[in-house]
Amino acid sequence: MSSELEELYQEVILDHSRRPRNFGELPDAAVRVHGDNPACGDEIHLAVKFREDGGLEEIKFTGHGCAISQASASMMTMKLKGKSRAEALEMARVFHDLVTGGPTEPAYLLGDLRLMRGVRKFPQRVKCATLAWHALEQALRQSAGESTITTEAP
Ligand code: ZN
């Protein structure tokens, strides 16, 4: 394994992929978004329950796929639980920049998610890392109901 790959698959990421946090069903979810990354075979089923003020009361996921996709979803749910809608959207934007090499640098917002920075060296893995976040953004857009997103253009 190259040192770049070692960096990418750091222990924390592997740990999250093996023992994903907030993994499971959320029976009273307001929104369910099914995310699909056919380029890698990753699937994320994200379920969100909102507070009365629109913040994220509870967020859980199920799914399967590569270590990066599952670890990103696991770390995302940990980071977002209890956050306001605006905070969640800001984190999604910062995370996207983190893994694509974009301009935003308040990466401290992301905590352990900063470990995902290594993904930017592997363009084909960016879709794996951002799948859960695309599902989150869709969940925030619709606020109720069920939908499906994909990393591939229709
Ligand atoms: Zn993947």
Tab-separated table of N, CA and C and ligand atoms in Angstrom:
chain	number	residue	atom	x	y	z
A	1	MET	N	0.850	-1.192	0.000
A	1	MET	CA	0.000	0.000	0.000
A	1	MET	C	0.889	1.246	0.000
A	2	SER	N	0.569	2.190	-0.882
A	2	SER	CA	1.362	3.413	-0.917
A	2	SER	C	1.084	4.254	0.324
A	3	SER	N	1.980	5.185	0.620
A	3	SER	CA	1.763	6.020	1.806
A	3	SER	C	0.532	6.901	1.632
A	4	GLU	N	0.247	7.290	0.391
A	4	GLU	CA	-0.957	8.096	0.156
A	4	GLU	C	-2.214	7.308	0.491
A	5	LEU	N	-2.215	6.048	0.085
A	5	LEU	CA	-3.370	5.207	0.406
A	5	LEU	C	-3.470	4.954	1.898
A	6	GLU	N	-2.324	4.770	2.519
A	6	GLU	CA	-2.333	4.577	3.972
A	6	GLU	C	-2.955	5.778	4.665
A	7	GLU	N	-2.609	6.945	4.132
A	7	GLU	CA	-3.161	8.167	4.701
A	7	GLU	C	-4.684	8.179	4.541
A	8	LEU	N	-5.116	7.761	3.367
A	8	LEU	CA	-6.543	7.760	3.063
A	8	LEU	C	-7.309	6.801	3.980
A	9	TYR	N	-6.737	5.649	4.180
A	9	TYR	CA	-7.432	4.633	4.975
A	9	TYR	C	-6.958	4.638	6.419
A	10	GLN	N	-6.826	5.818	6.954
A	10	GLN	CA	-6.357	5.900	8.325
A	10	GLN	C	-7.257	5.116	9.256
A	11	GLU	N	-6.683	4.823	10.385
A	11	GLU	CA	-7.337	3.951	11.348
A	11	GLU	C	-8.768	4.384	11.683
A	12	VAL	N	-8.952	5.688	11.837
A	12	VAL	CA	-10.278	6.179	12.219
A	12	VAL	C	-11.305	5.850	11.140
A	13	ILE	N	-10.896	6.008	9.896
A	13	ILE	CA	-11.819	5.730	8.797
A	13	ILE	C	-12.160	4.242	8.763
A	14	LEU	N	-11.146	3.418	8.927
A	14	LEU	CA	-11.400	1.982	8.950
A	14	LEU	C	-12.309	1.592	10.104
A	15	ASP	N	-12.069	2.211	11.237
A	15	ASP	CA	-12.892	1.908	12.406
A	15	ASP	C	-14.359	2.259	12.145
A	16	HIS	N	-14.597	3.412	11.538
A	16	HIS	CA	-15.974	3.811	11.240
A	16	HIS	C	-16.608	2.894	10.205
A	17	SER	N	-15.814	2.405	9.263
A	17	SER	CA	-16.397	1.543	8.243
A	17	SER	C	-16.721	0.160	8.809
A	18	ARG	N	-15.941	-0.268	9.780
A	18	ARG	CA	-16.183	-1.592	10.377
A	18	ARG	C	-17.283	-1.545	11.426
A	19	ARG	N	-17.333	-0.431	12.175
A	19	ARG	CA	-18.355	-0.296	13.227
A	19	ARG	C	-19.067	1.033	13.038
A	20	PRO	N	-19.873	1.139	11.988
A	20	PRO	CA	-20.506	2.434	11.701
A	20	PRO	C	-21.412	2.885	12.843
A	21	ARG	N	-21.314	4.194	13.171
A	21	ARG	CA	-22.148	4.782	14.216
A	21	ARG	C	-23.477	5.220	13.602
A	22	ASN	N	-24.505	5.246	14.452
A	22	ASN	CA	-25.846	5.644	13.993
A	22	ASN	C	-26.311	4.803	12.810
A	23	PHE	N	-25.908	3.539	12.807
A	23	PHE	CA	-26.292	2.617	11.736
A	23	PHE	C	-27.559	1.894	12.172
A	24	GLY	N	-28.599	1.953	11.354
A	24	GLY	CA	-29.826	1.240	11.673
A	24	GLY	C	-31.049	1.995	11.184
A	25	GLU	N	-32.196	1.430	11.478
A	25	GLU	CA	-33.462	2.020	11.021
A	25	GLU	C	-33.883	3.147	11.961
A	26	LEU	N	-34.650	4.077	11.395
A	26	LEU	CA	-35.242	5.165	12.177
A	26	LEU	C	-36.731	5.170	11.841
A	27	PRO	N	-37.523	4.396	12.592
A	27	PRO	CA	-38.913	4.132	12.189
A	27	PRO	C	-39.754	5.399	12.016
A	28	ASP	N	-39.521	6.433	12.842
A	28	ASP	CA	-40.359	7.633	12.733
A	28	ASP	C	-39.654	8.767	11.984
A	29	ALA	N	-38.810	8.417	11.042
A	29	ALA	CA	-38.105	9.430	10.249
A	29	ALA	C	-39.086	10.258	9.430
A	30	ALA	N	-38.760	11.553	9.282
A	30	ALA	CA	-39.576	12.434	8.442
A	30	ALA	C	-39.181	12.289	6.976
A	31	VAL	N	-37.895	12.056	6.745
A	31	VAL	CA	-37.371	11.955	5.376
A	31	VAL	C	-36.506	10.713	5.248
A	32	ARG	N	-36.634	10.042	4.131
A	32	ARG	CA	-35.712	8.955	3.782
A	32	ARG	C	-35.150	9.244	2.397
A	33	VAL	N	-33.830	9.220	2.288
A	33	VAL	CA	-33.199	9.428	0.983
A	33	VAL	C	-32.295	8.237	0.689
A	34	HIS	N	-32.516	7.655	-0.472
A	34	HIS	CA	-31.701	6.526	-0.913
A	34	HIS	C	-30.650	7.053	-1.880
A	35	GLY	N	-29.405	6.898	-1.512
A	35	GLY	CA	-28.307	7.400	-2.339
A	35	GLY	C	-27.558	6.245	-2.979
A	36	ASP	N	-27.230	6.432	-4.239
A	36	ASP	CA	-26.637	5.364	-5.019
A	36	ASP	C	-25.390	5.894	-5.732
A	37	ASN	N	-24.277	5.198	-5.589
A	37	ASN	CA	-23.057	5.551	-6.327
A	37	ASN	C	-22.646	4.361	-7.199
A	38	PRO	N	-23.246	4.281	-8.389
A	38	PRO	CA	-23.011	3.103	-9.233
A	38	PRO	C	-21.552	2.943	-9.665
A	39	ALA	N	-20.786	4.040	-9.667
A	39	ALA	CA	-19.384	3.958	-10.077
A	39	ALA	C	-18.597	3.016	-9.174
A	40	CYS	N	-19.047	2.878	-7.918
A	40	CYS	CA	-18.314	2.053	-6.955
A	40	CYS	C	-19.186	0.946	-6.359
A	41	GLY	N	-20.522	1.094	-6.507
A	41	GLY	CA	-21.433	0.124	-5.908
A	41	GLY	C	-21.847	0.468	-4.493
A	42	ASP	N	-21.675	1.744	-4.112
A	42	ASP	CA	-22.043	2.170	-2.757
A	42	ASP	C	-23.530	2.521	-2.683
A	43	GLU	N	-24.138	2.172	-1.566
A	43	GLU	CA	-25.522	2.566	-1.291
A	43	GLU	C	-25.629	3.099	0.127
A	44	ILE	N	-26.350	4.209	0.259
A	44	ILE	CA	-26.626	4.795	1.573
A	44	ILE	C	-28.122	5.064	1.660
A	45	HIS	N	-28.738	4.615	2.732
A	45	HIS	CA	-30.143	4.927	2.985
A	45	HIS	C	-30.169	5.788	4.236
A	46	LEU	N	-30.435	7.059	4.024
A	46	LEU	CA	-30.354	8.039	5.102
A	46	LEU	C	-31.761	8.357	5.622
A	47	ALA	N	-31.907	8.381	6.944
A	47	ALA	CA	-33.200	8.693	7.557
A	47	ALA	C	-32.998	9.823	8.560
A	48	VAL	N	-33.849	10.848	8.468
A	48	VAL	CA	-33.687	12.038	9.294
A	48	VAL	C	-35.009	12.396	9.972
A	49	LYS	N	-34.897	12.750	11.238
A	49	LYS	CA	-36.036	13.277	11.987
A	49	LYS	C	-35.678	14.693	12.399
A	50	PHE	N	-36.586	15.631	12.154
A	50	PHE	CA	-36.302	17.039	12.431
A	50	PHE	C	-36.944	17.502	13.739
A	51	ARG	N	-36.297	18.472	14.354
A	51	ARG	CA	-36.921	19.140	15.497
A	51	ARG	C	-37.980	20.116	14.974
A	52	GLU	N	-38.740	20.699	15.922
A	52	GLU	CA	-39.760	21.666	15.497
A	52	GLU	C	-39.137	22.874	14.812
A	53	ASP	N	-37.928	23.243	15.222
A	53	ASP	CA	-37.274	24.412	14.614
A	53	ASP	C	-36.520	24.052	13.329
A	54	GLY	N	-36.654	22.820	12.866
A	54	GLY	CA	-36.030	22.426	11.610
A	54	GLY	C	-34.655	21.803	11.767
A	55	GLY	N	-34.107	21.840	12.982
A	55	GLY	CA	-32.807	21.223	13.225
A	55	GLY	C	-32.879	19.706	13.152
A	56	LEU	N	-31.708	19.057	13.143
A	56	LEU	CA	-31.656	17.610	12.993
A	56	LEU	C	-31.713	16.939	14.364
A	57	GLU	N	-32.868	16.385	14.678
A	57	GLU	CA	-33.043	15.725	15.969
A	57	GLU	C	-32.357	14.362	15.975
A	58	GLU	N	-32.565	13.623	14.896
A	58	GLU	CA	-32.008	12.268	14.824
A	58	GLU	C	-31.651	11.975	13.370
A	59	ILE	N	-30.519	11.281	13.182
A	59	ILE	CA	-30.109	10.947	11.819
A	59	ILE	C	-29.417	9.584	11.854
A	60	LYS	N	-29.925	8.662	11.047
A	60	LYS	CA	-29.365	7.311	11.008
A	60	LYS	C	-29.244	6.851	9.564
A	61	PHE	N	-28.468	5.817	9.373
A	61	PHE	CA	-28.339	5.314	8.007
A	61	PHE	C	-28.146	3.800	8.007
A	62	THR	N	-28.457	3.219	6.868
A	62	THR	CA	-28.059	1.846	6.577
A	62	THR	C	-27.423	1.884	5.201
A	63	GLY	N	-26.848	0.774	4.781
A	63	GLY	CA	-26.257	0.751	3.455
A	63	GLY	C	-25.072	-0.180	3.412
A	64	HIS	N	-24.429	-0.193	2.267
A	64	HIS	CA	-23.226	-1.005	2.115
A	64	HIS	C	-22.375	-0.383	1.017
A	65	GLY	N	-21.121	-0.761	0.994
A	65	GLY	CA	-20.226	-0.199	-0.012
A	65	GLY	C	-18.808	-0.148	0.527
A	66	CYS	N	-17.979	0.660	-0.117
A	66	CYS	CA	-16.565	0.704	0.247
A	66	CYS	C	-16.371	1.407	1.601
A	67	ALA	N	-15.194	1.268	2.156
A	67	ALA	CA	-14.882	1.836	3.475
A	67	ALA	C	-15.094	3.343	3.496
A	68	ILE	N	-14.698	4.021	2.428
A	68	ILE	CA	-14.824	5.479	2.397
A	68	ILE	C	-16.287	5.915	2.464
A	69	SER	N	-17.149	5.263	1.689
A	69	SER	CA	-18.557	5.668	1.663
A	69	SER	C	-19.225	5.433	3.015
A	70	GLN	N	-18.951	4.306	3.646
A	70	GLN	CA	-19.616	3.981	4.902
A	70	GLN	C	-19.036	4.815	6.051
A	71	ALA	N	-17.724	5.019	6.042
A	71	ALA	CA	-17.103	5.826	7.093
A	71	ALA	C	-17.558	7.279	7.006
A	72	SER	N	-17.684	7.795	5.780
A	72	SER	CA	-18.122	9.172	5.609
A	72	SER	C	-19.538	9.337	6.155
A	73	ALA	N	-20.413	8.376	5.873
A	73	ALA	CA	-21.794	8.423	6.375
A	73	ALA	C	-21.811	8.344	7.901
A	74	SER	N	-21.009	7.456	8.451
A	74	SER	CA	-20.966	7.277	9.903
A	74	SER	C	-20.485	8.553	10.597
A	75	MET	N	-19.397	9.120	10.090
A	75	MET	CA	-18.834	10.324	10.695
A	75	MET	C	-19.767	11.512	10.501
A	76	MET	N	-20.441	11.549	9.360
A	76	MET	CA	-21.385	12.635	9.087
A	76	MET	C	-22.535	12.615	10.094
A	77	THR	N	-23.109	11.441	10.348
A	77	THR	CA	-24.253	11.373	11.269
A	77	THR	C	-23.833	11.794	12.672
A	78	MET	N	-22.618	11.409	13.082
A	78	MET	CA	-22.143	11.809	14.410
A	78	MET	C	-22.035	13.319	14.526
A	79	LYS	N	-21.540	13.904	13.455
A	79	LYS	CA	-21.262	15.343	13.450
A	79	LYS	C	-22.545	16.167	13.359
A	80	LEU	N	-23.579	15.630	12.710
A	80	LEU	CA	-24.760	16.433	12.393
A	80	LEU	C	-25.880	16.344	13.404
A	81	LYS	N	-25.892	15.311	14.214
A	81	LYS	CA	-26.993	15.154	15.155
A	81	LYS	C	-27.062	16.367	16.067
A	82	GLY	N	-28.245	16.981	16.157
A	82	GLY	CA	-28.436	18.136	17.026
A	82	GLY	C	-28.118	19.466	16.366
A	83	LYS	N	-27.605	19.430	15.136
A	83	LYS	CA	-27.239	20.682	14.461
A	83	LYS	C	-28.460	21.336	13.811
A	84	SER	N	-28.366	22.647	13.642
A	84	SER	CA	-29.423	23.371	12.936
A	84	SER	C	-29.291	23.083	11.443
A	85	ARG	N	-30.357	23.412	10.732
A	85	ARG	CA	-30.361	23.247	9.276
A	85	ARG	C	-29.223	24.038	8.620
A	86	ALA	N	-29.020	25.275	9.073
A	86	ALA	CA	-27.973	26.117	8.486
A	86	ALA	C	-26.583	25.527	8.752
A	87	GLU	N	-26.381	25.018	9.976
A	87	GLU	CA	-25.086	24.403	10.304
A	87	GLU	C	-24.838	23.166	9.450
A	88	ALA	N	-25.886	22.377	9.239
A	88	ALA	CA	-25.747	21.161	8.435
A	88	ALA	C	-25.378	21.503	6.994
A	89	LEU	N	-26.025	22.521	6.447
A	89	LEU	CA	-25.725	22.927	5.067
A	89	LEU	C	-24.308	23.474	4.950
A	90	GLU	N	-23.879	24.226	5.956
A	90	GLU	CA	-22.525	24.767	5.959
A	90	GLU	C	-21.505	23.628	5.998
A	91	MET	N	-21.763	22.624	6.834
A	91	MET	CA	-20.842	21.487	6.913
A	91	MET	C	-20.774	20.721	5.604
A	92	ALA	N	-21.916	20.580	4.951
A	92	ALA	CA	-21.931	19.883	3.661
A	92	ALA	C	-21.057	20.630	2.651
A	93	ARG	N	-21.145	21.950	2.691
A	93	ARG	CA	-20.356	22.766	1.754
A	93	ARG	C	-18.857	22.648	2.070
A	94	VAL	N	-18.518	22.735	3.342
A	94	VAL	CA	-17.114	22.657	3.745
A	94	VAL	C	-16.548	21.265	3.438
A	95	PHE	N	-17.367	20.237	3.681
A	95	PHE	CA	-16.889	18.880	3.403
A	95	PHE	C	-16.631	18.682	1.917
A	96	HIS	N	-17.536	19.218	1.093
A	96	HIS	CA	-17.344	19.090	-0.357
A	96	HIS	C	-16.026	19.727	-0.788
A	97	ASP	N	-15.755	20.910	-0.244
A	97	ASP	CA	-14.493	21.586	-0.556
A	97	ASP	C	-13.293	20.790	-0.032
A	98	LEU	N	-13.455	20.193	1.141
A	98	LEU	CA	-12.363	19.424	1.741
A	98	LEU	C	-11.918	18.282	0.814
A	99	VAL	N	-12.876	17.563	0.256
A	99	VAL	CA	-12.526	16.381	-0.538
A	99	VAL	C	-12.271	16.691	-2.002
A	100	THR	N	-12.656	17.903	-2.456
A	100	THR	CA	-12.389	18.248	-3.848
A	100	THR	C	-11.266	19.273	-3.980
A	101	GLY	N	-10.742	19.748	-2.843
A	101	GLY	CA	-9.686	20.750	-2.919
A	101	GLY	C	-10.222	22.136	-3.182
A	102	GLY	N	-11.480	22.367	-2.840
A	102	GLY	CA	-12.111	23.675	-3.031
A	102	GLY	C	-11.577	24.716	-2.055
A	103	PRO	N	-12.088	25.937	-2.175
A	103	PRO	CA	-11.497	27.077	-1.468
A	103	PRO	C	-11.781	27.163	0.029
A	104	THR	N	-12.849	26.541	0.526
A	104	THR	CA	-13.210	26.733	1.930
A	104	THR	C	-12.169	26.136	2.854
A	105	GLU	N	-11.820	26.871	3.898
A	105	GLU	CA	-10.884	26.283	4.844
A	105	GLU	C	-11.275	26.342	6.320
A	106	PRO	N	-12.552	26.602	6.678
A	106	PRO	CA	-12.855	26.448	8.101
A	106	PRO	C	-13.076	24.971	8.404
A	107	ALA	N	-12.092	24.138	8.044
A	107	ALA	CA	-12.264	22.694	8.135
A	107	ALA	C	-12.367	22.221	9.584
A	108	TYR	N	-12.011	23.119	10.532
A	108	TYR	CA	-12.130	22.734	11.935
A	108	TYR	C	-13.579	22.376	12.278
A	109	LEU	N	-14.516	22.919	11.508
A	109	LEU	CA	-15.920	22.576	11.707
A	109	LEU	C	-16.146	21.077	11.631
A	110	LEU	N	-15.279	20.402	10.917
A	110	LEU	CA	-15.541	19.008	10.552
A	110	LEU	C	-14.951	17.993	11.523
A	111	GLY	N	-14.100	18.405	12.432
A	111	GLY	CA	-13.528	17.441	13.376
A	111	GLY	C	-12.820	16.290	12.665
A	112	ASP	N	-13.136	15.058	13.080
A	112	ASP	CA	-12.486	13.870	12.502
A	112	ASP	C	-12.704	13.744	10.997
A	113	LEU	N	-13.747	14.357	10.506
A	113	LEU	CA	-14.013	14.269	9.067
A	113	LEU	C	-12.871	14.847	8.238
A	114	ARG	N	-12.032	15.648	8.882
A	114	ARG	CA	-10.872	16.209	8.160
A	114	ARG	C	-9.957	15.118	7.629
A	115	LEU	N	-10.035	13.928	8.252
A	115	LEU	CA	-9.223	12.804	7.776
A	115	LEU	C	-9.562	12.433	6.341
A	116	MET	N	-10.745	12.832	5.895
A	116	MET	CA	-11.188	12.513	4.534
A	116	MET	C	-10.468	13.362	3.482
A	117	ARG	N	-9.698	14.329	3.938
A	117	ARG	CA	-8.977	15.211	3.023
A	117	ARG	C	-8.164	14.437	1.976
A	118	GLY	N	-7.621	13.260	2.391
A	118	GLY	CA	-6.812	12.443	1.486
A	118	GLY	C	-7.541	12.019	0.228
A	119	VAL	N	-8.873	12.032	0.279
A	119	VAL	CA	-9.680	11.611	-0.871
A	119	VAL	C	-9.404	12.476	-2.100
A	120	ARG	N	-9.041	13.759	-1.860
A	120	ARG	CA	-8.858	14.665	-3.000
A	120	ARG	C	-7.778	14.187	-3.970
A	121	LYS	N	-6.890	13.313	-3.492
A	121	LYS	CA	-5.856	12.765	-4.384
A	121	LYS	C	-6.392	11.614	-5.246
A	122	PHE	N	-7.621	11.192	-4.967
A	122	PHE	CA	-8.202	10.044	-5.669
A	122	PHE	C	-9.593	10.428	-6.196
A	123	PRO	N	-9.601	11.100	-7.374
A	123	PRO	CA	-10.866	11.663	-7.875
A	123	PRO	C	-12.006	10.632	-7.939
A	124	GLN	N	-11.689	9.385	-8.212
A	124	GLN	CA	-12.774	8.396	-8.322
A	124	GLN	C	-13.406	8.075	-6.978
A	125	ARG	N	-12.734	8.469	-5.879
A	125	ARG	CA	-13.297	8.207	-4.558
A	125	ARG	C	-14.103	9.368	-3.998
A	126	VAL	N	-14.062	10.499	-4.700
A	126	VAL	CA	-14.789	11.669	-4.200
A	126	VAL	C	-16.286	11.371	-4.137
A	127	LYS	N	-16.782	10.628	-5.141
A	127	LYS	CA	-18.211	10.264	-5.127
A	127	LYS	C	-18.535	9.358	-3.950
A	128	CYS	N	-17.605	8.501	-3.577
A	128	CYS	CA	-17.811	7.632	-2.413
A	128	CYS	C	-17.945	8.490	-1.152
A	129	ALA	N	-17.043	9.451	-1.019
A	129	ALA	CA	-17.003	10.286	0.197
A	129	ALA	C	-18.198	11.218	0.295
A	130	THR	N	-18.703	11.691	-0.855
A	130	THR	CA	-19.758	12.711	-0.821
A	130	THR	C	-21.166	12.118	-0.951
A	131	LEU	N	-21.279	10.814	-1.178
A	131	LEU	CA	-22.606	10.199	-1.368
A	131	LEU	C	-23.558	10.524	-0.219
A	132	ALA	N	-23.120	10.275	1.012
A	132	ALA	CA	-23.990	10.511	2.172
A	132	ALA	C	-24.365	11.991	2.275
A	133	TRP	N	-23.437	12.854	1.896
A	133	TRP	CA	-23.673	14.308	1.995
A	133	TRP	C	-24.662	14.781	0.941
A	134	HIS	N	-24.606	14.179	-0.253
A	134	HIS	CA	-25.630	14.493	-1.258
A	134	HIS	C	-27.001	14.054	-0.752
A	135	ALA	N	-27.042	12.894	-0.102
A	135	ALA	CA	-28.312	12.407	0.462
A	135	ALA	C	-28.807	13.374	1.535
A	136	LEU	N	-27.895	13.869	2.348
A	136	LEU	CA	-28.264	14.830	3.396
A	136	LEU	C	-28.843	16.110	2.787
A	137	GLU	N	-28.175	16.634	1.775
A	137	GLU	CA	-28.641	17.880	1.161
A	137	GLU	C	-30.043	17.696	0.572
A	138	GLN	N	-30.276	16.518	-0.015
A	138	GLN	CA	-31.606	16.217	-0.547
A	138	GLN	C	-32.629	16.158	0.600
A	139	ALA	N	-32.241	15.523	1.701
A	139	ALA	CA	-33.140	15.411	2.857
A	139	ALA	C	-33.523	16.797	3.379
A	140	LEU	N	-32.566	17.719	3.419
A	140	LEU	CA	-32.837	19.077	3.905
A	140	LEU	C	-33.723	19.839	2.926
A	141	ARG	N	-33.554	19.550	1.632
A	141	ARG	CA	-34.377	20.215	0.612
A	141	ARG	C	-35.833	19.819	0.731
A	142	GLN	N	-36.101	18.537	0.960
A	142	GLN	CA	-37.499	18.106	0.867
A	142	GLN	C	-38.224	18.060	2.214
A	143	SER	N	-37.484	17.916	3.319
A	143	SER	CA	-38.064	17.978	4.678
A	143	SER	C	-39.063	16.869	5.018
A	144	ALA	N	-39.660	16.227	4.032
A	144	ALA	CA	-40.583	15.122	4.315
A	144	ALA	C	-40.639	14.203	3.097
A	145	GLY	N	-40.980	12.947	3.340
A	145	GLY	CA	-41.164	12.012	2.234
A	145	GLY	C	-39.920	11.208	1.921
A	146	GLU	N	-39.910	10.636	0.737
A	146	GLU	CA	-38.875	9.682	0.360
A	146	GLU	C	-38.380	9.996	-1.039
A	147	SER	N	-37.085	9.838	-1.276
A	147	SER	CA	-36.573	10.081	-2.623
A	147	SER	C	-35.289	9.313	-2.842
A	148	THR	N	-34.832	9.344	-4.067
A	148	THR	CA	-33.604	8.637	-4.448
A	148	THR	C	-32.686	9.595	-5.176
A	149	ILE	N	-31.407	9.549	-4.831
A	149	ILE	CA	-30.424	10.358	-5.560
A	149	ILE	C	-29.321	9.438	-6.077
A	150	THR	N	-28.600	9.926	-7.064
A	150	THR	CA	-27.472	9.159	-7.575
A	150	THR	C	-26.318	10.111	-7.868
A	151	THR	N	-25.100	9.589	-7.780
A	151	THR	CA	-23.944	10.416	-8.084
A	151	THR	C	-23.741	10.555	-9.585
A	152	GLU	N	-24.474	9.753	-10.377
A	152	GLU	CA	-24.365	9.846	-11.831
A	152	GLU	C	-25.419	10.813	-12.370
A	153	ALA	N	-25.041	11.581	-13.376
A	153	ALA	CA	-26.016	12.458	-14.013
A	153	ALA	C	-27.103	11.590	-14.658
A	154	PRO	N	-28.390	12.045	-14.655
A	154	PRO	CA	-29.477	11.232	-15.213
A	154	PRO	C	-29.331	11.044	-16.717
B	1	ZN	ZN	-17.083	3.677	-2.869
